Every structure is written in structure tokens, then in C-alpha cells.
mmCIF file of C-alpha atoms and ligand atoms in Angstrom:
data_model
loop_
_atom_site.group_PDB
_atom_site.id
_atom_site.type_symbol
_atom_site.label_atom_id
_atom_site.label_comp_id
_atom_site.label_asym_id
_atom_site.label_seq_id
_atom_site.Cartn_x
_atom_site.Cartn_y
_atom_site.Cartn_z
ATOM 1 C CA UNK A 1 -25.543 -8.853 -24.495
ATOM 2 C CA UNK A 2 -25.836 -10.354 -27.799
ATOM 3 C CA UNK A 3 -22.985 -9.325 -29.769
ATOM 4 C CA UNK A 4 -23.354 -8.163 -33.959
ATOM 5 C CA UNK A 5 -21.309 -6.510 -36.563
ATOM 6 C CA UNK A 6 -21.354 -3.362 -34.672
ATOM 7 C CA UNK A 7 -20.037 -4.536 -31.699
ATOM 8 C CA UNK A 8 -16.286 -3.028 -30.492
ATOM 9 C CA UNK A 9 -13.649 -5.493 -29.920
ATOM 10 C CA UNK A 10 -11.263 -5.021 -27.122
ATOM 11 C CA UNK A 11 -8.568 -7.758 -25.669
ATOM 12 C CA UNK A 12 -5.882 -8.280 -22.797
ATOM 13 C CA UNK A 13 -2.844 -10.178 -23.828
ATOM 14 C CA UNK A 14 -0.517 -12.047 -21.362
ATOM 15 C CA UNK A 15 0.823 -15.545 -20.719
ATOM 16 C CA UNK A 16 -0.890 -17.114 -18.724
ATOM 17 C CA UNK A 17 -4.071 -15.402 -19.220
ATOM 18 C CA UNK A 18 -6.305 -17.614 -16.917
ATOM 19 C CA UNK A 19 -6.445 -15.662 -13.471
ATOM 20 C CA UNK A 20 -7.557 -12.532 -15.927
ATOM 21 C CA UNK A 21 -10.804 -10.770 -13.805
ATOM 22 C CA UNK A 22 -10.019 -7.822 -16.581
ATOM 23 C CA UNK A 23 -13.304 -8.956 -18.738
ATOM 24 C CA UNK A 24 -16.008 -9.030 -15.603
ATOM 25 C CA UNK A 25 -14.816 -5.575 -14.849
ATOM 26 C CA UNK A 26 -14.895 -3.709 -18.352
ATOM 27 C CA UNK A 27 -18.376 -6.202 -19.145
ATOM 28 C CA UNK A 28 -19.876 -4.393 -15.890
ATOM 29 C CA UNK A 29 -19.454 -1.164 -17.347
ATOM 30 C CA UNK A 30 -20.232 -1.562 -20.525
ATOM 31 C CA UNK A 31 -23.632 -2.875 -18.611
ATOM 32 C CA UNK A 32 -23.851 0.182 -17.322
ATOM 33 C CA UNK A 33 -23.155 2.852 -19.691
ATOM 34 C CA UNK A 34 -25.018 0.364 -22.396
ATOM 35 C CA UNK A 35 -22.410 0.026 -24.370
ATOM 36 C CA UNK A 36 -21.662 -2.539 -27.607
ATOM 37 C CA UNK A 37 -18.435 -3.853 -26.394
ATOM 38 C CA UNK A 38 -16.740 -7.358 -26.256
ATOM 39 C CA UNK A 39 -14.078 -7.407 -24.043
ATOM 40 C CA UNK A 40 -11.880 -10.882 -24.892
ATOM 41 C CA UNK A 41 -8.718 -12.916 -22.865
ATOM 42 C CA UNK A 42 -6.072 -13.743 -25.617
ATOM 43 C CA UNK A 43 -3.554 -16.476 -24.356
ATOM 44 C CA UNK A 44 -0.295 -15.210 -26.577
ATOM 45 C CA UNK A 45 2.623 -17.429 -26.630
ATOM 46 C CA UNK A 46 5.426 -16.102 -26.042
ATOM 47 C CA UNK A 47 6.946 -16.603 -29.668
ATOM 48 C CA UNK A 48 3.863 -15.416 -31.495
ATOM 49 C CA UNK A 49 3.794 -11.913 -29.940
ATOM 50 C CA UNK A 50 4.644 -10.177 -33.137
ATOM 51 C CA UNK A 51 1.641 -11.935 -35.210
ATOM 52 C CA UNK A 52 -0.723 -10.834 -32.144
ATOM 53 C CA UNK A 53 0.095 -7.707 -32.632
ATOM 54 C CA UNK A 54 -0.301 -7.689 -36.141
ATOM 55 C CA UNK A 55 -3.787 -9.337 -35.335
ATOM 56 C CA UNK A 56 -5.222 -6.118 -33.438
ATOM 57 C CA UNK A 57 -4.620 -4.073 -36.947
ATOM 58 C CA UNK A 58 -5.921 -7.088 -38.879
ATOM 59 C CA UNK A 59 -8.841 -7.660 -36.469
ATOM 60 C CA UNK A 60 -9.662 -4.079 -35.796
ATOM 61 C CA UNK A 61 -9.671 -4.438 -32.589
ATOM 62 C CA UNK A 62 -10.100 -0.813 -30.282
ATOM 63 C CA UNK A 63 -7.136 -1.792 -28.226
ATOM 64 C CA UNK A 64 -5.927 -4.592 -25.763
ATOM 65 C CA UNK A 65 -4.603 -4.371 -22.331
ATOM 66 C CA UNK A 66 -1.427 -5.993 -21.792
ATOM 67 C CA UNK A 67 -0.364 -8.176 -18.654
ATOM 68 C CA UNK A 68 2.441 -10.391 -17.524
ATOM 69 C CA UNK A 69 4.717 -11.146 -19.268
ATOM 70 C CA UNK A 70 4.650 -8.652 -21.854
ATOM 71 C CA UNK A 71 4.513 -5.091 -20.667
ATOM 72 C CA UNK A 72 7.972 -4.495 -21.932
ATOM 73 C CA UNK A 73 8.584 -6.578 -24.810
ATOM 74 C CA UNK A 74 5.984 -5.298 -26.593
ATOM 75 C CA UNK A 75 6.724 -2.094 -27.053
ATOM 76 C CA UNK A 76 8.782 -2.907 -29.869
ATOM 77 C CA UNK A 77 6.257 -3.451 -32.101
ATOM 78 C CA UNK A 78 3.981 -0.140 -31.518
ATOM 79 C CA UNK A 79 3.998 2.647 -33.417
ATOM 80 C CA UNK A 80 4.261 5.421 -30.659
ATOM 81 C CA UNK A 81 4.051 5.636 -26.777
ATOM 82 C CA UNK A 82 2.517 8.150 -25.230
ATOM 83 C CA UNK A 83 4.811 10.437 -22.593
ATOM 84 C CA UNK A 84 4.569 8.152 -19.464
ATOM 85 C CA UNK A 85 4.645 5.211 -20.977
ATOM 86 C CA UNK A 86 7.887 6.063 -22.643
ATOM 87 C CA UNK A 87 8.660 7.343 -19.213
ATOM 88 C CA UNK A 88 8.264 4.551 -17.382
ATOM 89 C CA UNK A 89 9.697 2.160 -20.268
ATOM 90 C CA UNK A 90 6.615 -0.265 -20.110
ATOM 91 C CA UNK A 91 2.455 -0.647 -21.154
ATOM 92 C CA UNK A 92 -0.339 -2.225 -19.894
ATOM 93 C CA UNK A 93 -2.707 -0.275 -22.331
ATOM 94 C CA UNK A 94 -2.561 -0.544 -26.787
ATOM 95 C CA UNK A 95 -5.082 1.705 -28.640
ATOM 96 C CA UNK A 96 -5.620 1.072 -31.938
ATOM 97 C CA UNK A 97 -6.225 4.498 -33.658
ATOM 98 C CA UNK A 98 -6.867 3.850 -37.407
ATOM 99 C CA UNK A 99 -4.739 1.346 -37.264
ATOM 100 C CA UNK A 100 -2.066 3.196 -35.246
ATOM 101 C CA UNK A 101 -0.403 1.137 -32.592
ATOM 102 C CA UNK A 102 -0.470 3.762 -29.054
ATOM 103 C CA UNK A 103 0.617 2.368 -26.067
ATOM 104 C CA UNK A 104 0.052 3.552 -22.616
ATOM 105 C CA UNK A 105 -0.024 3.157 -19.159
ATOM 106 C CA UNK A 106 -2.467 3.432 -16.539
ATOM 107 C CA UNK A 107 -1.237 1.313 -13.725
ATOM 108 C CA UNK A 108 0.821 4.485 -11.988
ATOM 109 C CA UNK A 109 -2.142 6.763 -12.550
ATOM 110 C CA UNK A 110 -4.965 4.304 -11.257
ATOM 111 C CA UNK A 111 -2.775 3.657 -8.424
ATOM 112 C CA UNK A 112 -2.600 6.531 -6.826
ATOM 113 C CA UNK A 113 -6.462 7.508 -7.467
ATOM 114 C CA UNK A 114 -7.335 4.183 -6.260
ATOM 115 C CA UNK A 115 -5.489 4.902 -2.715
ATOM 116 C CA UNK A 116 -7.836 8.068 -2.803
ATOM 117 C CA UNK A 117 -10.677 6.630 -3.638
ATOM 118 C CA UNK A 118 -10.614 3.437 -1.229
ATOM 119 C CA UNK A 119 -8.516 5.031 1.620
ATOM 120 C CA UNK A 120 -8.812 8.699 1.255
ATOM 121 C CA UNK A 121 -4.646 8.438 0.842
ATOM 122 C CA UNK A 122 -2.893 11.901 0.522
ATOM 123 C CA UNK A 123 0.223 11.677 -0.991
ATOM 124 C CA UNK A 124 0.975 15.127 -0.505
ATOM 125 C CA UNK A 125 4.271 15.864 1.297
ATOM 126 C CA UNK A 126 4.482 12.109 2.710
ATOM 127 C CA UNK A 127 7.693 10.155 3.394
ATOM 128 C CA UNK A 128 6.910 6.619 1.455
ATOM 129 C CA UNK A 129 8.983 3.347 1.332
ATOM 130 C CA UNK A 130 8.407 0.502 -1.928
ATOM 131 C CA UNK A 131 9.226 -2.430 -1.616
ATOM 132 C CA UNK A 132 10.369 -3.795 -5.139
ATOM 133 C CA UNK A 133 11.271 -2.126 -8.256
ATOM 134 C CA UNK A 134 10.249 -3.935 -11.273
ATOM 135 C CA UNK A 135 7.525 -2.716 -13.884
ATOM 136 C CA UNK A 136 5.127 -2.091 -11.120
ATOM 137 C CA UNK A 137 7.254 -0.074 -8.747
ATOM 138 C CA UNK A 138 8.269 1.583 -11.269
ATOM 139 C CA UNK A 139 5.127 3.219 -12.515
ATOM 140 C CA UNK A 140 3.412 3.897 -8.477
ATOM 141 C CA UNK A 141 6.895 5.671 -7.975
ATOM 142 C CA UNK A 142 6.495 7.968 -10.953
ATOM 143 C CA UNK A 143 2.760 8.495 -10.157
ATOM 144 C CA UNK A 144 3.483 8.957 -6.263
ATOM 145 C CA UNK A 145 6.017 11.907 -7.238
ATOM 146 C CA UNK A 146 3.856 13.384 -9.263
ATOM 147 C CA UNK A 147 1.563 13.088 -6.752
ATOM 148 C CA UNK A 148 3.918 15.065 -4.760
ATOM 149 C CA UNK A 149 5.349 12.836 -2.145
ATOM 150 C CA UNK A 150 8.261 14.584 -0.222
ATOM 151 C CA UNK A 151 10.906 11.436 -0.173
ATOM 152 C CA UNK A 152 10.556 7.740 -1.380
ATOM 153 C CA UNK A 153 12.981 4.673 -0.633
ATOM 154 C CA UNK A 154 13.109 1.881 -2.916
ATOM 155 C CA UNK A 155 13.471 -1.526 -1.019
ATOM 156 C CA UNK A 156 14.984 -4.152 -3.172
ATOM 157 C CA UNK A 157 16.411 -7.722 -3.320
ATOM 158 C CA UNK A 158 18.929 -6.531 -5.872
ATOM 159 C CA UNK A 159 20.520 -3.637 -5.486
ATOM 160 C CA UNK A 160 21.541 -3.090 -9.084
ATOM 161 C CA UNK A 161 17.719 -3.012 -10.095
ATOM 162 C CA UNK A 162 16.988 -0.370 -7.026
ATOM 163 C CA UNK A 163 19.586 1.665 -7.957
ATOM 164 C CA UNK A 164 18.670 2.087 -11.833
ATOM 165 C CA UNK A 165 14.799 3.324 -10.432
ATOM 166 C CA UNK A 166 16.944 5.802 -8.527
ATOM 167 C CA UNK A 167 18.259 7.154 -11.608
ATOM 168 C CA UNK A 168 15.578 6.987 -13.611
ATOM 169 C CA UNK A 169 13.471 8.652 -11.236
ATOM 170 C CA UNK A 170 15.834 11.991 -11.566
ATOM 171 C CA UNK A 171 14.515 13.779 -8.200
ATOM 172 C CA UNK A 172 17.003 14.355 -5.167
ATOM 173 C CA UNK A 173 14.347 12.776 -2.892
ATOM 174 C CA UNK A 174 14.423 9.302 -3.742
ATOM 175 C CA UNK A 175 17.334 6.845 -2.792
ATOM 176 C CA UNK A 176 17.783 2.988 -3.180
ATOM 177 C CA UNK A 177 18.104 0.561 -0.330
ATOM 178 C CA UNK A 178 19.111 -3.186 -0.307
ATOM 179 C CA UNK A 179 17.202 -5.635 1.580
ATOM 180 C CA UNK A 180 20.113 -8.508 1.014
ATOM 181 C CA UNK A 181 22.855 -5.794 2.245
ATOM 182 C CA UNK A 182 21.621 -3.281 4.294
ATOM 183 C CA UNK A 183 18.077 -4.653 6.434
ATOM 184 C CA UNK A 184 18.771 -2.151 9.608
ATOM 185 C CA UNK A 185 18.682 0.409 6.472
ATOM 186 C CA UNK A 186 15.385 -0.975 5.296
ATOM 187 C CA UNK A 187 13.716 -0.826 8.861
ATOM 188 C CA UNK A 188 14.915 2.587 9.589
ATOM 189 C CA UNK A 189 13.495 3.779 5.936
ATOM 190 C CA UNK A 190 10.129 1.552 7.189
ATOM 191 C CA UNK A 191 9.540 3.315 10.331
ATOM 192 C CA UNK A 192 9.857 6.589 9.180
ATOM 193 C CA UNK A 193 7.476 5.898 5.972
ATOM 194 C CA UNK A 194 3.501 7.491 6.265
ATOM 195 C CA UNK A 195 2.976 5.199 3.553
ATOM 196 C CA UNK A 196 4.367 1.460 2.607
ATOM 197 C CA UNK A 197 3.669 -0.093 -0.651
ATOM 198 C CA UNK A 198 4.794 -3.748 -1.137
ATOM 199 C CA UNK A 199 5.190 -4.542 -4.961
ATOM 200 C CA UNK A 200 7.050 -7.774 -5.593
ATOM 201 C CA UNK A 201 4.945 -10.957 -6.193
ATOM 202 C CA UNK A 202 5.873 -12.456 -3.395
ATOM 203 C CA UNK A 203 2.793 -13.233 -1.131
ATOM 204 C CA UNK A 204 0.736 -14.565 -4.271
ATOM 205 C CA UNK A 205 1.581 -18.151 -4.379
ATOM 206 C CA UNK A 206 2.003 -19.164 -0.499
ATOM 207 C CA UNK A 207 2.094 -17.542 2.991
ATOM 208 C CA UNK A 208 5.290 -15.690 2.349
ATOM 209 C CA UNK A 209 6.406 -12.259 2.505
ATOM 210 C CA UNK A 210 9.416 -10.162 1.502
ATOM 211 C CA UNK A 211 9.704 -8.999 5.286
ATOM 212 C CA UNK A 212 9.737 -11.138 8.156
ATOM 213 C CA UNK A 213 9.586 -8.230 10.945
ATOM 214 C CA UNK A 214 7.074 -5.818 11.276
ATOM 215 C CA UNK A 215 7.943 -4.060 14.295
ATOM 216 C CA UNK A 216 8.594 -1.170 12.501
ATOM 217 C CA UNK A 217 4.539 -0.639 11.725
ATOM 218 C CA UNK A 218 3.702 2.944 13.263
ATOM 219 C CA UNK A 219 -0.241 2.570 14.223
ATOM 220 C CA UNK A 220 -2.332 4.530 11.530
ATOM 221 C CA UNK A 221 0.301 4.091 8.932
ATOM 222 C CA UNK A 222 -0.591 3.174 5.421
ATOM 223 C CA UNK A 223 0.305 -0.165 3.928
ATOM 224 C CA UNK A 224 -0.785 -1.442 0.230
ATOM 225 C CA UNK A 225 0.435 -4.511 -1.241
ATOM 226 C CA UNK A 226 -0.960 -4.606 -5.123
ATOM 227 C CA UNK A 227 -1.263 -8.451 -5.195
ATOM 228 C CA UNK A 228 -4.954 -8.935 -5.879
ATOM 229 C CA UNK A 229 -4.944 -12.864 -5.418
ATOM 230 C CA UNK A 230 -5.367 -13.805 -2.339
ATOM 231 C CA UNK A 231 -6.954 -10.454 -1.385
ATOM 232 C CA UNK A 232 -5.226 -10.655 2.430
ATOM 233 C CA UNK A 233 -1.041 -11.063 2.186
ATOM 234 C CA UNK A 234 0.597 -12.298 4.958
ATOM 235 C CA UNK A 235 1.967 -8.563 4.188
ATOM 236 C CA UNK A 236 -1.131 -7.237 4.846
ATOM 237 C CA UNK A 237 -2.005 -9.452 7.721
ATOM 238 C CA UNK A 238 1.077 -8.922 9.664
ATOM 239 C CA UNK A 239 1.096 -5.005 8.652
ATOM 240 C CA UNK A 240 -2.828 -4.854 10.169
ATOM 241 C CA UNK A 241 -2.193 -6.604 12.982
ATOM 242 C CA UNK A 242 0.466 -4.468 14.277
ATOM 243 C CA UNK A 243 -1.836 -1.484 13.628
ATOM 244 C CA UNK A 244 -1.655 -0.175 10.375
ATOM 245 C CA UNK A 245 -4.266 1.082 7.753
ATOM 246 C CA UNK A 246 -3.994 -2.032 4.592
ATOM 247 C CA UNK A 247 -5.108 -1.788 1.142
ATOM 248 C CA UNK A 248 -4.725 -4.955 -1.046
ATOM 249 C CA UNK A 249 -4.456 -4.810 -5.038
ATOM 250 C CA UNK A 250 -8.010 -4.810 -6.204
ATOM 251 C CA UNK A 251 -8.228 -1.033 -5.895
ATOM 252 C CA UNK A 252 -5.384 -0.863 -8.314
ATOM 253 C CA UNK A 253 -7.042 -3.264 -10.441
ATOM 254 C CA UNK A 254 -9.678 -1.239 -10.906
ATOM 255 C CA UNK A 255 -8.255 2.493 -11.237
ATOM 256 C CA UNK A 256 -6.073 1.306 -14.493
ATOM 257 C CA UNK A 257 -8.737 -0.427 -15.950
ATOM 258 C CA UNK A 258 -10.618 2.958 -15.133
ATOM 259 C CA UNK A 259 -8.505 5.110 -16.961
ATOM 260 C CA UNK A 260 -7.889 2.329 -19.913
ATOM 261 C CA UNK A 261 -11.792 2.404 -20.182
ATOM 262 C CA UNK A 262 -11.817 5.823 -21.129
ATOM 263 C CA UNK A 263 -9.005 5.150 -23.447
ATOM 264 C CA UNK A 264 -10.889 2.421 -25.355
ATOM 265 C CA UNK A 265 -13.957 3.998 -25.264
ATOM 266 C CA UNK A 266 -13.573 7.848 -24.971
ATOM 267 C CA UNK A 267 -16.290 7.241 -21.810
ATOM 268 C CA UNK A 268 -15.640 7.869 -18.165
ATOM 269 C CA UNK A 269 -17.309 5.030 -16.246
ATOM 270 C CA UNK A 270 -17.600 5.705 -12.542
ATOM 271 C CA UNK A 271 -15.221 3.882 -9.956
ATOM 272 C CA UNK A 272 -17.549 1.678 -8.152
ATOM 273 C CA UNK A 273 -18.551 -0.267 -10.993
ATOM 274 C CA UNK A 274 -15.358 -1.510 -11.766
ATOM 275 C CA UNK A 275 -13.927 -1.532 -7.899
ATOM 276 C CA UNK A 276 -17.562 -3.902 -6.964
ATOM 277 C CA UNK A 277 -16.750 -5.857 -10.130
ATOM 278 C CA UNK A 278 -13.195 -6.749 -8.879
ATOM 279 C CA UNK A 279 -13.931 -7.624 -5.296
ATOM 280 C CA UNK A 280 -16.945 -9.276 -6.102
ATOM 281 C CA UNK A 281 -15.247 -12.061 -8.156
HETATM 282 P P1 NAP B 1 8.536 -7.584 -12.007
HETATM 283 O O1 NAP B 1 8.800 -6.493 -12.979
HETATM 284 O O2 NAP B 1 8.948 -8.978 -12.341
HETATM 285 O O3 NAP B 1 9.284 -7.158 -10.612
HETATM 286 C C1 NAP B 1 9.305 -7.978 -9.509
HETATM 287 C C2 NAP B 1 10.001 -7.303 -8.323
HETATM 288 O O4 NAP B 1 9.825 -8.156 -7.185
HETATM 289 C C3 NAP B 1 11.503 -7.096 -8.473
HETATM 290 O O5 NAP B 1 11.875 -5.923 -7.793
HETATM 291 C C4 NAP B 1 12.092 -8.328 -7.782
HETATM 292 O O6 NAP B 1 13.351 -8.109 -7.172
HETATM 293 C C5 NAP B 1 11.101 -8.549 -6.680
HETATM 294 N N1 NAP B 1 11.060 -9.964 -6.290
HETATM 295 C C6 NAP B 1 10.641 -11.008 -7.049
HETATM 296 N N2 NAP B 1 10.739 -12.148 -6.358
HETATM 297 C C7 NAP B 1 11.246 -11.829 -5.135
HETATM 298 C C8 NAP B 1 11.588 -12.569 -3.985
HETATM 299 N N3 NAP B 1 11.416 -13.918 -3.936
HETATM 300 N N4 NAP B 1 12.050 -11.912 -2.899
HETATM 301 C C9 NAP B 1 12.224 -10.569 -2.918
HETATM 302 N N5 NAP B 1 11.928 -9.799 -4.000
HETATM 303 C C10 NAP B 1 11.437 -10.427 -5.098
HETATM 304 O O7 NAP B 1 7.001 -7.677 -11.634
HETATM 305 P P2 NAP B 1 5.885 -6.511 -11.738
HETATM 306 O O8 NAP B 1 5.341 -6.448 -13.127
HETATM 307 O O9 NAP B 1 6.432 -5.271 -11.124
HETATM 308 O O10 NAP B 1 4.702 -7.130 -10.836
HETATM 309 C C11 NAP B 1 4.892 -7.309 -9.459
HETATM 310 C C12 NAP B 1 3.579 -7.677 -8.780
HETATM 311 O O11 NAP B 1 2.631 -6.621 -8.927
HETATM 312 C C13 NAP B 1 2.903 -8.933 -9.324
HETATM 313 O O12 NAP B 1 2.417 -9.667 -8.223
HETATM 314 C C14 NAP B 1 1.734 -8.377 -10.142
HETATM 315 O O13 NAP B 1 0.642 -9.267 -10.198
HETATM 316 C C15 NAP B 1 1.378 -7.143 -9.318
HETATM 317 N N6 NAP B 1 0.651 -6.116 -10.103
HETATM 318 C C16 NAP B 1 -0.591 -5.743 -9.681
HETATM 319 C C17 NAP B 1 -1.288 -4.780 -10.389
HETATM 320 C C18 NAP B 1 -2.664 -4.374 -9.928
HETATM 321 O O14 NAP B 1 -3.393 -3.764 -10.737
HETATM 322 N N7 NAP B 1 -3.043 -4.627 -8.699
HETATM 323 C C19 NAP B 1 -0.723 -4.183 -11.531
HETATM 324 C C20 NAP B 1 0.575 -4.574 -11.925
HETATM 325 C C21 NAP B 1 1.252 -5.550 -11.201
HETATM 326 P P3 NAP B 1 14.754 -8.321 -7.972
HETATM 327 O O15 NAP B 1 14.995 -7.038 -8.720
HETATM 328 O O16 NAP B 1 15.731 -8.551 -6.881
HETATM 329 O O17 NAP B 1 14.572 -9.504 -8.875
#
């Protein structure tokens, strides 16, 4: 594609911005619906947030998706949120609407369809454990309610941070569990779960996970883990070898960027191209 004054800008912001496979996928469907779109990596340091900001009004860009570490601090500086985003208290999606600053986000959302999509996952009336509740968590467990799962434990490290999900989440099905304090707890809430979704980042740098037993795996259960990088946890690895169904990260990947297509764009780009895009690379 060469690129001219009618081409459509779009961005993702984060720091670092290296590991970003954001472009490939929105480039391969652009290919495919022939559209005149640049989709661009912008490394933002962390002090100059404000100005980049400023830049997508300046630069008329269509929007930027945001990444680590700068879901939350950017809200700040946009005009409005739409309802889940304001929801979940975080973005990973900024439309510029005549220069309007709307932020979004998709990760919940893409989640869940992604499970469909790659693993034909009902969430309908299932008992499911996260582990982790930052941004991440945070989002799956509003999309998995709406979904209409029947209970969800949160799994976390702190249990401060687990129990302000709890209360945030408002529903009477959903209670907070400390892996520091209470790990018979946390097994017991593991091998009762249909479906297990691992969100911290632990399992991206180095062969570690946040659980070191996985007797609790029920053959035929469902376990995600939405690290991308490596593609196989040791989460995943342990989890498949004691006989459960796994599902790594790129699905996830490539169900936001789905639904922040259509945002940018207006255009609804089937799943595949983004999903082949992602593993492919
Ligand atoms: P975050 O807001 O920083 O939350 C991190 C969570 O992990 C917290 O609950 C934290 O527990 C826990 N944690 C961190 N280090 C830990 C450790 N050493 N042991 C146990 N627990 C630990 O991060 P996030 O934005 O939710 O992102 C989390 C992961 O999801 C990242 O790997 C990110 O790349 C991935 N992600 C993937 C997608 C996708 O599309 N596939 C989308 C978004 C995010 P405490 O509360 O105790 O600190």
C-alpha cells in the first residue's frame, strides 16, 4: 500500500511499544477490505502523555489503541468514555470524533467472543475462577457476567486489590480469594471452576507461574491464560497436561482489535483475518 493524503491515520500508544503485533493485524484487514489505512506504533514517554494526546487532535488521527502502561492514566485527558469503559475504569481504544476524545474498551468484549470463536466456550451458567485482578481481570470479569456466568472467584496475590473487583463487580455471585492467605481456598474455588482464566503477567518473562499445583485440573475443563508471548505458559502446559482444554492470549488479541476495527473504521472485518494475523507472527 502506498500511502497519500487520503490515507486514515490510526496509532497504539504504550511504553514500551516494541513487542506491538497490533499493526500486522489491523494492516491484514485493511488488505482485505481494501482499505486506505496506516496503522502506526507510537513509543510515548511516560511524561509526554498529555502532548500525545494533544497530537491525535493535532494530527487528525481516527483513533489510537492504548497498551501498557497507560490504560488508566489516560483517561484523564479524554473528553468522554463510553459506558463500559467508565465501568471498568480503564481504555485500550481512543476515537477521535471531530476532534472529540472517546475512549473505550474492547478487551472484555473480544474476550469472551474470542473463547467462542476459538473454543466454542459457553459462558452460560458456568462456575469460573480468575486468577488476578488488575486492568485485565477486570474487564473479562465484567464481560464474563454479562455473559451470564453463574459464580466467579477472583484469585489474587493481594487481597486488598481482589476485594475492591468484588465490590465493583456489584453481583452476589462473585467473591475474592487470597492466594498469599488462603491457597486450600484457592484450590477448592479451582476444582470446582468449568472455566479458569489466568490474568497476571506472570508466565511472560520466564518459566514461571502463579500456581505451582495443578492437581485440581478436572479433565475437559477450560483454561485461558491471555499472555500472548510465549504462546504456551508453563500455565498452559501444566493445565494441558493434566487434561484440560487451553487457550493462550492471541485469541484475545484479536477479538479487541476486532471490535476496535469497527470502531476506527465503522467496518466489520471478519475474525480470521485478524486471529491468522496474530498467530502467524
Ligand atoms: P495489571 O493491571 O498490572 O495487573 C496485574 C495483576 O497480576 C495483579 O492482579 C497482580 O497482583 C498480579 N501479579 C503481578 N505480578 C504477580 C506475581 N509475581 N505473582 C502473582 N500475581 C502477580 O496488568 P494487566 O493490564 O491486567 O495485564 C495483565 C496481563 O494481561 C499482561 O501479561 C498483559 O500483557 C495481558 N493482557 C493481554 C491482553 C490480550 O489481548 N491477550 C489484553 C490485556 C492484557 P497484585 O494485585 O497482588 O499486585
Amino acid at each position: 500500500m502506498v500511502f497519500n493524503g487520503h490515507t486514515h491515520v490510526v496509532g497504539v500508544i504504550g511504553h514500551p511499544i516494541t513487542h506491538t503485533v497490533s499493526p500486522s493485524m489491523h494492516h491484514a484487514a485493511y488488505d482485505f477490505l481494501g482499505l486506505n489505512y496506516a496503522f502506526v506504533p507510537f513509543d510515548v514517554a511516560p511524561n509526554r502523555l498529555a502532548e500525545a494526546v494533544a497530537g491525535i487532535r493535532a494530527l487528525s488521527l481516527v483513533g489510537v489503541n492504548v497498551t501498557v502502561p497507560y490504560k488508566e492514566s489516560v483517561i484523564p485527558y479524554l473528553d468522554d468514555l463510553d459506558p463500559v469503559a467508565r465501568q471498568i475504569g480503564a481504555v485500550n481504544v481512543i476515537c477521535n470524533v471531530d476532534g472529540r476524545l472517546i475512549g473505550y474498551n474492547t478487551d472484555g468484549d473480544g474476550f469472551v467472543a474470542s473463547a467462542k470463536l476459538c473454543c466454542d466456550v459457553d459462558f452460560s451458567g458456568k462456575k469460573v475462577v480468575i486468577i488476578g485482578a488488575g486492568g485485565a481481570a477486570k474487564g473479562i470479569a465484567f464481560a464474563m457476567l454479562a455473559a451470564g456466568i453463574s459464580e466467579l472467584t477472583i484469585l489474587n496475590r493481594t487481597r486488598d486489590r481482589a476485594e475492591a473487583l468484588v465490590a465493583q463487580l456489584t453481583s452476589g455471585h462473585v467473591r475474592a480469594i487470597s492466594l498469599s492467605e488462603d491457597l486450600s481456598g484457592a484450590y477448592e474455588a479451582l476444582r470446582r471452576a468449568h472455566i479458569v482464566v489466568q490474568t497476571t503477567p506472570v508466565g511472560m518473562r520466564s518459566d514461571e507461574s502463579p500456581l505451582v499445583d495443578f492437581s485440581w485440573v478436572i479433565p475437559g475443563q477450560v483454561c485461558v491464560d491471555i499472555i500472548y508471548r510465549p504462546k504456551e505458559t508453563l500455565f498452559l502446559k501444566e493445565a494441558e497436561e493434566a487434561g484440560a482444554r487451553i487457550l493462550n492470549g492471541e485469541g484475545m488479541l484479536a477479538g479487541q482489535g476486532q471490535l476496535a476495527f469497527r470502531l476506527f473504521t465503522g467496518q466489520d472485518v471478519p475474525f480470521e483475518i485478524m486471529y491468522n494475523s496474530v498467530i502467524s507472527n
